[in-house]
Every structure is written in C-alpha cells, then in structure tokens.
Amino acid sequence: MAAGGDTRQRDPERTRAEILAVATEEFSTRGLAGARVDEIAAKTRTTKRMLYYYFGSKQGLYLAVLEQAYRGIRALEQGVDVEHLHPTAAIRALTDVTFDHHEANPDFIRLVSIENIHHAEHLRTSSVLAGLAAPAIDVLDRILARGRSSGLFRDDVDAVDVHLVISAFCVFRTANRHTFQVVFDRDMLDPARRDHYRRMLGELVVEYLTAHVGRD
C-alpha cells in the first residue's frame, strides 16, 4: 500500500459519492431488479461489503440514489433568484430551470418512472421525503402570492397545480421521446426545436395563470 494509504478509506464522502454516481447509471438503465450490486462494486473499485456498509442493502442504495436525484432538481429550484423578478418572469425562470434539468438528466426521468412502477414504495420510506417536495412548492407559493397581490394571477390555482403542469411537460418530452418520434416523426429533443419548446412551456404556464384575470 502506498505511504498515504487508500484514499477511498480516508475519504468516505468521496467513496459514497462515487458509489452513488455509478449506482445512478445502473439503476436508471437496468431498474431495481436488473441492477447488480456486484457490477456497481466493480465499477467503483470497491466491494459489496463496502456498499452495504454505506447503504445497508441494495434497496437502501436505490433509495439513496432516488433521494440524491430529487435533491439535485430541488437545489436548482431554490437557487433561482425569483424574489427580484416580476412574477411572470419568475415563473418563466422556474420553467426554464426544470426544462433544462430534465433534458440534461434523463437518468432522473428514468429513475422516477421506475419508482412509479414500484408504486413509490421505496420513496415512501424516505426519512427526507418532506424535504424533497417543500423547496419546489415554497418557491412557487411565493411567486404566486406576489402575482395575485399585484392582480396578475388567478386565485384558483395553487403551487402544486403549477408544479404538475411544468413537470408534466418536461417529463413527457424526455420520457416519451422515442415513442413520440415513431408515432409522429418528430424528435422532441431535436436541438433545432429546443428554444421553441422551452419558450412554449413558459408561455403555457404564464398564459394559464393570467387567463381571465380582471374579466367577468
């Protein structure tokens, strides 16, 4: 062994991060049943014993991967400086963040789809579940409140409704890319159409939030 020792042993956070990165690829590609702990261990140059030391079980590792995936998008949402933006600009900024994240992270979409196949039975056991939803809703709540107080936004829509619309567009665009292309001969991730779809999403949400406001 080198004089400095094994850096993986001396840097548990780095080891844990490496395991999660490889496990994310394995689970998003092969699903919970198809992913093999032996394969994950081999790709991280560690052992099954070490994986179980950090995560307890294969299911524990899978849950950690899910939680990390959700933390990623939540951190981006919280990082948008919406407080200094006009309410409609703030909504567009948030739709842009979700659009960009889901396009750049198809593994997130696959993981969410896989967990839905399992009826979210693993995510239900998460000790950080509440924190996985609150950031997105808190940001939207503040934007909607400012929009309503200034007479811009309708008052019969809540933050979860808006989150649903944004997520539906972004998830569908990535998750259904291949079947949509076969059926309609259009690639929703075609770079030539990217700006069009990104703008479309923002306009859809803003137009809905401002529809009928001030009219009988």
mmCIF file of N, CA, C and O in Angstrom, residues 137-213:
data_model
loop_
_atom_site.group_PDB
_atom_site.id
_atom_site.type_symbol
_atom_site.label_atom_id
_atom_site.label_comp_id
_atom_site.label_asym_id
_atom_site.label_seq_id
_atom_site.Cartn_x
_atom_site.Cartn_y
_atom_site.Cartn_z
ATOM 1 N N ILE A 137 -42.357 23.706 -3.911
ATOM 2 C CA ILE A 137 -43.644 24.314 -3.598
ATOM 3 C C ILE A 137 -43.468 25.676 -2.929
ATOM 4 O O ILE A 137 -44.216 26.619 -3.213
ATOM 5 N N ASP A 138 -42.483 25.801 -2.071
ATOM 6 C CA ASP A 138 -42.234 27.079 -1.394
ATOM 7 C C ASP A 138 -41.905 28.182 -2.392
ATOM 8 O O ASP A 138 -42.405 29.311 -2.284
ATOM 9 N N VAL A 139 -41.046 27.862 -3.350
ATOM 10 C CA VAL A 139 -40.672 28.855 -4.363
ATOM 11 C C VAL A 139 -41.898 29.285 -5.158
ATOM 12 O O VAL A 139 -42.146 30.482 -5.376
ATOM 13 N N LEU A 140 -42.685 28.322 -5.602
ATOM 14 C CA LEU A 140 -43.881 28.635 -6.388
ATOM 15 C C LEU A 140 -44.909 29.402 -5.566
ATOM 16 O O LEU A 140 -45.561 30.325 -6.080
ATOM 17 N N ASP A 141 -45.067 29.030 -4.312
ATOM 18 C CA ASP A 141 -46.020 29.739 -3.439
ATOM 19 C C ASP A 141 -45.698 31.230 -3.368
ATOM 20 O O ASP A 141 -46.600 32.078 -3.442
ATOM 21 N N ARG A 142 -44.423 31.537 -3.227
ATOM 22 C CA ARG A 142 -44.030 32.950 -3.109
ATOM 23 C C ARG A 142 -44.282 33.698 -4.413
ATOM 24 O O ARG A 142 -44.728 34.854 -4.403
ATOM 25 N N ILE A 143 -43.998 33.049 -5.529
ATOM 26 C CA ILE A 143 -44.237 33.698 -6.824
ATOM 27 C C ILE A 143 -45.729 33.930 -7.033
ATOM 28 O O ILE A 143 -46.163 35.024 -7.441
ATOM 29 N N LEU A 144 -46.533 32.908 -6.762
ATOM 30 C CA LEU A 144 -47.979 33.030 -6.953
ATOM 31 C C LEU A 144 -48.571 34.097 -6.041
ATOM 32 O O LEU A 144 -49.455 34.857 -6.449
ATOM 33 N N ALA A 145 -48.083 34.168 -4.809
ATOM 34 C CA ALA A 145 -48.588 35.177 -3.869
ATOM 35 C C ALA A 145 -48.324 36.583 -4.387
ATOM 36 O O ALA A 145 -49.202 37.464 -4.317
ATOM 37 N N ARG A 146 -47.140 36.807 -4.923
ATOM 38 C CA ARG A 146 -46.820 38.138 -5.454
ATOM 39 C C ARG A 146 -47.652 38.444 -6.692
ATOM 40 O O ARG A 146 -48.095 39.574 -6.898
ATOM 41 N N GLY A 147 -47.857 37.412 -7.517
ATOM 42 C CA GLY A 147 -48.658 37.605 -8.717
ATOM 43 C C GLY A 147 -50.111 37.923 -8.404
ATOM 44 O O GLY A 147 -50.732 38.774 -9.063
ATOM 45 N N ARG A 148 -50.646 37.271 -7.396
ATOM 46 C CA ARG A 148 -52.037 37.536 -7.009
ATOM 47 C C ARG A 148 -52.190 38.921 -6.374
ATOM 48 O O ARG A 148 -53.148 39.644 -6.647
ATOM 49 N N SER A 149 -51.236 39.266 -5.523
ATOM 50 C CA SER A 149 -51.335 40.559 -4.826
ATOM 51 C C SER A 149 -51.230 41.732 -5.789
ATOM 52 O O SER A 149 -51.760 42.817 -5.515
ATOM 53 N N SER A 150 -50.576 41.505 -6.922
ATOM 54 C CA SER A 150 -50.461 42.579 -7.919
ATOM 55 C C SER A 150 -51.564 42.493 -8.972
ATOM 56 O O SER A 150 -51.567 43.270 -9.933
ATOM 57 N N GLY A 151 -52.500 41.569 -8.783
ATOM 58 C CA GLY A 151 -53.636 41.467 -9.704
ATOM 59 C C GLY A 151 -53.323 40.789 -11.022
ATOM 60 O O GLY A 151 -54.106 40.916 -11.983
ATOM 61 N N LEU A 152 -52.225 40.066 -11.091
ATOM 62 C CA LEU A 152 -51.824 39.426 -12.344
ATOM 63 C C LEU A 152 -52.310 37.985 -12.477
ATOM 64 O O LEU A 152 -52.697 37.552 -13.565
ATOM 65 N N PHE A 153 -52.258 37.236 -11.384
ATOM 66 C CA PHE A 153 -52.526 35.797 -11.429
ATOM 67 C C PHE A 153 -53.898 35.456 -10.876
ATOM 68 O O PHE A 153 -54.378 36.083 -9.921
ATOM 69 N N ARG A 154 -54.479 34.443 -11.432
ATOM 70 C CA ARG A 154 -55.751 33.917 -10.941
ATOM 71 C C ARG A 154 -55.555 33.333 -9.544
ATOM 72 O O ARG A 154 -54.440 32.953 -9.171
ATOM 73 N N ASP A 155 -56.640 33.233 -8.797
ATOM 74 C CA ASP A 155 -56.524 32.779 -7.412
ATOM 75 C C ASP A 155 -57.071 31.368 -7.198
ATOM 76 O O ASP A 155 -57.204 30.925 -6.049
ATOM 77 N N ASP A 156 -57.395 30.651 -8.268
ATOM 78 C CA ASP A 156 -57.948 29.306 -8.125
ATOM 79 C C ASP A 156 -56.943 28.216 -8.498
ATOM 80 O O ASP A 156 -57.306 27.083 -8.787
ATOM 81 N N VAL A 157 -55.658 28.563 -8.483
ATOM 82 C CA VAL A 157 -54.595 27.616 -8.811
ATOM 83 C C VAL A 157 -53.562 27.669 -7.693
ATOM 84 O O VAL A 157 -53.183 28.749 -7.251
ATOM 85 N N ASP A 158 -53.118 26.497 -7.228
ATOM 86 C CA ASP A 158 -52.091 26.507 -6.188
ATOM 87 C C ASP A 158 -50.746 26.049 -6.739
ATOM 88 O O ASP A 158 -50.626 25.697 -7.922
ATOM 89 N N ALA A 159 -49.755 26.059 -5.874
ATOM 90 C CA ALA A 159 -48.384 25.759 -6.305
ATOM 91 C C ALA A 159 -48.242 24.329 -6.823
ATOM 92 O O ALA A 159 -47.484 24.081 -7.765
ATOM 93 N N VAL A 160 -48.973 23.399 -6.226
ATOM 94 C CA VAL A 160 -48.888 22.011 -6.686
ATOM 95 C C VAL A 160 -49.453 21.885 -8.096
ATOM 96 O O VAL A 160 -48.918 21.136 -8.927
ATOM 97 N N ASP A 161 -50.537 22.627 -8.404
ATOM 98 C CA ASP A 161 -51.091 22.622 -9.758
ATOM 99 C C ASP A 161 -50.040 23.072 -10.777
ATOM 100 O O ASP A 161 -49.862 22.454 -11.835
ATOM 101 N N VAL A 162 -49.359 24.162 -10.445
ATOM 102 C CA VAL A 162 -48.366 24.715 -11.378
ATOM 103 C C VAL A 162 -47.184 23.764 -11.525
ATOM 104 O O VAL A 162 -46.687 23.538 -12.638
ATOM 105 N N HIS A 163 -46.744 23.200 -10.411
ATOM 106 C CA HIS A 163 -45.651 22.225 -10.463
ATOM 107 C C HIS A 163 -46.035 21.035 -11.338
ATOM 108 O O HIS A 163 -45.212 20.522 -12.106
ATOM 109 N N LEU A 164 -47.277 20.597 -11.240
ATOM 110 C CA LEU A 164 -47.769 19.490 -12.051
ATOM 111 C C LEU A 164 -47.663 19.801 -13.542
ATOM 112 O O LEU A 164 -47.183 18.973 -14.335
ATOM 113 N N VAL A 165 -48.099 20.987 -13.939
ATOM 114 C CA VAL A 165 -48.070 21.363 -15.355
ATOM 115 C C VAL A 165 -46.631 21.411 -15.875
ATOM 116 O O VAL A 165 -46.322 20.887 -16.951
ATOM 117 N N ILE A 166 -45.740 22.040 -15.105
ATOM 118 C CA ILE A 166 -44.342 22.152 -15.528
ATOM 119 C C ILE A 166 -43.706 20.774 -15.634
ATOM 120 O O ILE A 166 -43.050 20.445 -16.636
ATOM 121 N N SER A 167 -43.895 19.946 -14.613
ATOM 122 C CA SER A 167 -43.298 18.615 -14.604
ATOM 123 C C SER A 167 -43.855 17.752 -15.732
ATOM 124 O O SER A 167 -43.109 16.995 -16.373
ATOM 125 N N ALA A 168 -45.165 17.841 -15.959
ATOM 126 C CA ALA A 168 -45.789 17.021 -16.991
ATOM 127 C C ALA A 168 -45.155 17.276 -18.357
ATOM 128 O O ALA A 168 -44.836 16.335 -19.093
ATOM 129 N N PHE A 169 -44.965 18.533 -18.688
ATOM 130 C CA PHE A 169 -44.374 18.888 -19.977
ATOM 131 C C PHE A 169 -42.942 18.370 -20.067
ATOM 132 O O PHE A 169 -42.549 17.723 -21.046
ATOM 133 N N CYS A 170 -42.156 18.647 -19.031
ATOM 134 C CA CYS A 170 -40.730 18.315 -19.074
ATOM 135 C C CYS A 170 -40.478 16.816 -19.013
ATOM 136 O O CYS A 170 -39.587 16.299 -19.696
ATOM 137 N N VAL A 171 -41.244 16.119 -18.197
ATOM 138 C CA VAL A 171 -41.077 14.669 -18.095
ATOM 139 C C VAL A 171 -41.513 13.991 -19.386
ATOM 140 O O VAL A 171 -40.815 13.122 -19.912
ATOM 141 N N PHE A 172 -42.664 14.380 -19.912
ATOM 142 C CA PHE A 172 -43.169 13.762 -21.144
ATOM 143 C C PHE A 172 -42.175 13.939 -22.283
ATOM 144 O O PHE A 172 -41.912 12.997 -23.038
ATOM 145 N N ARG A 173 -41.621 15.135 -22.392
ATOM 146 C CA ARG A 173 -40.715 15.430 -23.501
ATOM 147 C C ARG A 173 -39.511 14.492 -23.516
ATOM 148 O O ARG A 173 -39.039 14.079 -24.584
ATOM 149 N N THR A 174 -39.016 14.131 -22.342
ATOM 150 C CA THR A 174 -37.859 13.240 -22.264
ATOM 151 C C THR A 174 -38.263 11.776 -22.213
ATOM 152 O O THR A 174 -37.731 10.944 -22.955
ATOM 153 N N ALA A 175 -39.227 11.449 -21.367
ATOM 154 C CA ALA A 175 -39.611 10.048 -21.168
ATOM 155 C C ALA A 175 -40.235 9.430 -22.409
ATOM 156 O O ALA A 175 -40.056 8.242 -22.685
ATOM 157 N N ASN A 176 -40.978 10.219 -23.182
ATOM 158 C CA ASN A 176 -41.695 9.695 -24.333
ATOM 159 C C ASN A 176 -41.033 10.056 -25.660
ATOM 160 O O ASN A 176 -41.657 9.954 -26.714
ATOM 161 N N ARG A 177 -39.804 10.447 -25.582
ATOM 162 C CA ARG A 177 -39.106 10.902 -26.786
ATOM 163 C C ARG A 177 -39.171 9.887 -27.924
ATOM 164 O O ARG A 177 -39.511 10.218 -29.060
ATOM 165 N N HIS A 178 -38.851 8.653 -27.631
ATOM 166 C CA HIS A 178 -38.694 7.661 -28.694
ATOM 167 C C HIS A 178 -40.039 7.222 -29.268
ATOM 168 O O HIS A 178 -40.186 7.120 -30.500
ATOM 169 N N THR A 179 -41.017 6.948 -28.413
ATOM 170 C CA THR A 179 -42.319 6.542 -28.941
ATOM 171 C C THR A 179 -42.987 7.693 -29.690
ATOM 172 O O THR A 179 -43.629 7.480 -30.725
ATOM 173 N N PHE A 180 -42.838 8.913 -29.179
ATOM 174 C CA PHE A 180 -43.416 10.076 -29.848
ATOM 175 C C PHE A 180 -42.809 10.247 -31.238
ATOM 176 O O PHE A 180 -43.514 10.554 -32.205
ATOM 177 N N GLN A 181 -41.510 10.021 -31.346
ATOM 178 C CA GLN A 181 -40.842 10.168 -32.635
ATOM 179 C C GLN A 181 -41.329 9.120 -33.628
ATOM 180 O O GLN A 181 -41.529 9.423 -34.814
ATOM 181 N N VAL A 182 -41.528 7.891 -33.167
ATOM 182 C CA VAL A 182 -42.007 6.837 -34.055
ATOM 183 C C VAL A 182 -43.427 7.140 -34.538
ATOM 184 O O VAL A 182 -43.740 6.988 -35.725
ATOM 185 N N VAL A 183 -44.280 7.598 -33.628
ATOM 186 C CA VAL A 183 -45.679 7.836 -33.970
ATOM 187 C C VAL A 183 -45.866 9.101 -34.798
ATOM 188 O O VAL A 183 -46.616 9.121 -35.783
ATOM 189 N N PHE A 184 -45.163 10.190 -34.420
ATOM 190 C CA PHE A 184 -45.389 11.486 -35.058
ATOM 191 C C PHE A 184 -44.232 11.970 -35.924
ATOM 192 O O PHE A 184 -44.300 13.068 -36.489
ATOM 193 N N ASP A 185 -43.169 11.182 -35.982
ATOM 194 C CA ASP A 185 -41.996 11.547 -36.773
ATOM 195 C C ASP A 185 -41.434 12.908 -36.359
ATOM 196 O O ASP A 185 -41.060 13.723 -37.192
ATOM 197 N N ARG A 186 -41.401 13.123 -35.052
ATOM 198 C CA ARG A 186 -40.817 14.361 -34.529
ATOM 199 C C ARG A 186 -40.041 14.049 -33.257
ATOM 200 O O ARG A 186 -40.588 13.470 -32.319
ATOM 201 N N ASP A 187 -38.778 14.456 -33.248
ATOM 202 C CA ASP A 187 -37.928 14.270 -32.071
ATOM 203 C C ASP A 187 -38.089 15.471 -31.162
ATOM 204 O O ASP A 187 -37.673 16.582 -31.503
ATOM 205 N N MET A 188 -38.700 15.263 -30.001
ATOM 206 C CA MET A 188 -38.937 16.382 -29.085
ATOM 207 C C MET A 188 -37.648 16.942 -28.493
ATOM 208 O O MET A 188 -37.649 18.029 -27.920
ATOM 209 N N LEU A 189 -36.534 16.197 -28.619
ATOM 210 C CA LEU A 189 -35.251 16.693 -28.128
ATOM 211 C C LEU A 189 -34.353 17.178 -29.272
ATOM 212 O O LEU A 189 -33.153 17.382 -29.084
ATOM 213 N N ASP A 190 -34.931 17.384 -30.425
ATOM 214 C CA ASP A 190 -34.196 17.939 -31.562
ATOM 215 C C ASP A 190 -33.683 19.332 -31.174
ATOM 216 O O ASP A 190 -34.467 20.208 -30.805
ATOM 217 N N PRO A 191 -32.356 19.549 -31.217
ATOM 218 C CA PRO A 191 -31.806 20.862 -30.830
ATOM 219 C C PRO A 191 -32.426 22.024 -31.593
ATOM 220 O O PRO A 191 -32.523 23.139 -31.059
ATOM 221 N N ALA A 192 -32.855 21.783 -32.828
ATOM 222 C CA ALA A 192 -33.437 22.851 -33.626
ATOM 223 C C ALA A 192 -34.781 23.319 -33.064
ATOM 224 O O ALA A 192 -35.220 24.440 -33.332
ATOM 225 N N ARG A 193 -35.435 22.471 -32.297
ATOM 226 C CA ARG A 193 -36.733 22.820 -31.716
ATOM 227 C C ARG A 193 -36.634 23.174 -30.233
ATOM 228 O O ARG A 193 -37.638 23.502 -29.596
ATOM 229 N N ARG A 194 -35.436 23.108 -29.681
ATOM 230 C CA ARG A 194 -35.286 23.283 -28.237
ATOM 231 C C ARG A 194 -35.812 24.630 -27.743
ATOM 232 O O ARG A 194 -36.601 24.694 -26.784
ATOM 233 N N ASP A 195 -35.380 25.712 -28.350
ATOM 234 C CA ASP A 195 -35.801 27.037 -27.908
ATOM 235 C C ASP A 195 -37.311 27.203 -28.043
ATOM 236 O O ASP A 195 -37.952 27.845 -27.197
ATOM 237 N N HIS A 196 -37.866 26.605 -29.082
ATOM 238 C CA HIS A 196 -39.316 26.675 -29.298
ATOM 239 C C HIS A 196 -40.063 26.018 -28.148
ATOM 240 O O HIS A 196 -41.010 26.601 -27.593
ATOM 241 N N TYR A 197 -39.646 24.809 -27.759
ATOM 242 C CA TYR A 197 -40.326 24.099 -26.678
ATOM 243 C C TYR A 197 -40.089 24.772 -25.325
ATOM 244 O O TYR A 197 -40.980 24.808 -24.469
ATOM 245 N N ARG A 198 -38.896 25.271 -25.130
ATOM 246 C CA ARG A 198 -38.577 25.952 -23.862
ATOM 247 C C ARG A 198 -39.451 27.192 -23.692
ATOM 248 O O ARG A 198 -39.990 27.456 -22.624
ATOM 249 N N ARG A 199 -39.584 27.946 -24.765
ATOM 250 C CA ARG A 199 -40.423 29.146 -24.737
ATOM 251 C C ARG A 199 -41.901 28.760 -24.607
ATOM 252 O O ARG A 199 -42.678 29.405 -23.888
ATOM 253 N N MET A 200 -42.301 27.694 -25.302
ATOM 254 C CA MET A 200 -43.683 27.227 -25.252
ATOM 255 C C MET A 200 -44.112 26.923 -23.816
ATOM 256 O O MET A 200 -45.202 27.317 -23.390
ATOM 257 N N LEU A 201 -43.253 26.228 -23.078
ATOM 258 C CA LEU A 201 -43.594 25.865 -21.708
ATOM 259 C C LEU A 201 -43.834 27.108 -20.849
ATOM 260 O O LEU A 201 -44.839 27.192 -20.133
ATOM 261 N N GLY A 202 -42.918 28.054 -20.923
ATOM 262 C CA GLY A 202 -43.081 29.279 -20.141
ATOM 263 C C GLY A 202 -44.354 30.014 -20.488
ATOM 264 O O GLY A 202 -45.082 30.493 -19.597
ATOM 265 N N GLU A 203 -44.662 30.086 -21.769
ATOM 266 C CA GLU A 203 -45.856 30.793 -22.213
ATOM 267 C C GLU A 203 -47.129 30.062 -21.796
ATOM 268 O O GLU A 203 -48.118 30.695 -21.408
ATOM 269 N N LEU A 204 -47.100 28.737 -21.858
ATOM 270 C CA LEU A 204 -48.267 27.960 -21.443
ATOM 271 C C LEU A 204 -48.621 28.249 -19.987
ATOM 272 O O LEU A 204 -49.789 28.489 -19.654
ATOM 273 N N VAL A 205 -47.629 28.218 -19.118
ATOM 274 C CA VAL A 205 -47.878 28.407 -17.692
ATOM 275 C C VAL A 205 -48.302 29.846 -17.398
ATOM 276 O O VAL A 205 -49.271 30.086 -16.662
ATOM 277 N N VAL A 206 -47.592 30.806 -17.975
ATOM 278 C CA VAL A 206 -47.925 32.215 -17.733
ATOM 279 C C VAL A 206 -49.315 32.544 -18.265
ATOM 280 O O VAL A 206 -50.118 33.214 -17.589
ATOM 281 N N GLU A 207 -49.620 32.068 -19.473
ATOM 282 C CA GLU A 207 -50.935 32.360 -20.053
ATOM 283 C C GLU A 207 -52.058 31.756 -19.215
ATOM 284 O O GLU A 207 -53.116 32.363 -19.040
ATOM 285 N N TYR A 208 -51.830 30.573 -18.683
ATOM 286 C CA TYR A 208 -52.862 29.965 -17.841
ATOM 287 C C TYR A 208 -53.036 30.747 -16.542
ATOM 288 O O TYR A 208 -54.162 30.990 -16.104
ATOM 289 N N LEU A 209 -51.943 31.140 -15.936
ATOM 290 C CA LEU A 209 -52.027 31.856 -14.665
ATOM 291 C C LEU A 209 -52.688 33.222 -14.811
ATOM 292 O O LEU A 209 -53.288 33.735 -13.866
ATOM 293 N N THR A 210 -52.570 33.827 -15.980
ATOM 294 C CA THR A 210 -53.128 35.169 -16.194
ATOM 295 C C THR A 210 -54.469 35.139 -16.925
ATOM 296 O O THR A 210 -55.086 36.190 -17.122
ATOM 297 N N ALA A 211 -54.931 33.960 -17.308
ATOM 298 C CA ALA A 211 -56.193 33.851 -18.069
ATOM 299 C C ALA A 211 -57.376 34.315 -17.229
ATOM 300 O O ALA A 211 -57.496 33.950 -16.041
ATOM 301 N N HIS A 212 -58.230 35.131 -17.846
ATOM 302 C CA HIS A 212 -59.493 35.582 -17.247
ATOM 303 C C HIS A 212 -59.308 36.532 -16.057
ATOM 304 O O HIS A 212 -60.319 36.920 -15.447
ATOM 305 N N VAL A 213 -58.098 36.857 -15.699
ATOM 306 C CA VAL A 213 -57.893 37.772 -14.569
ATOM 307 C C VAL A 213 -58.415 39.155 -14.935
ATOM 308 O O VAL A 213 -58.071 39.715 -15.983
#
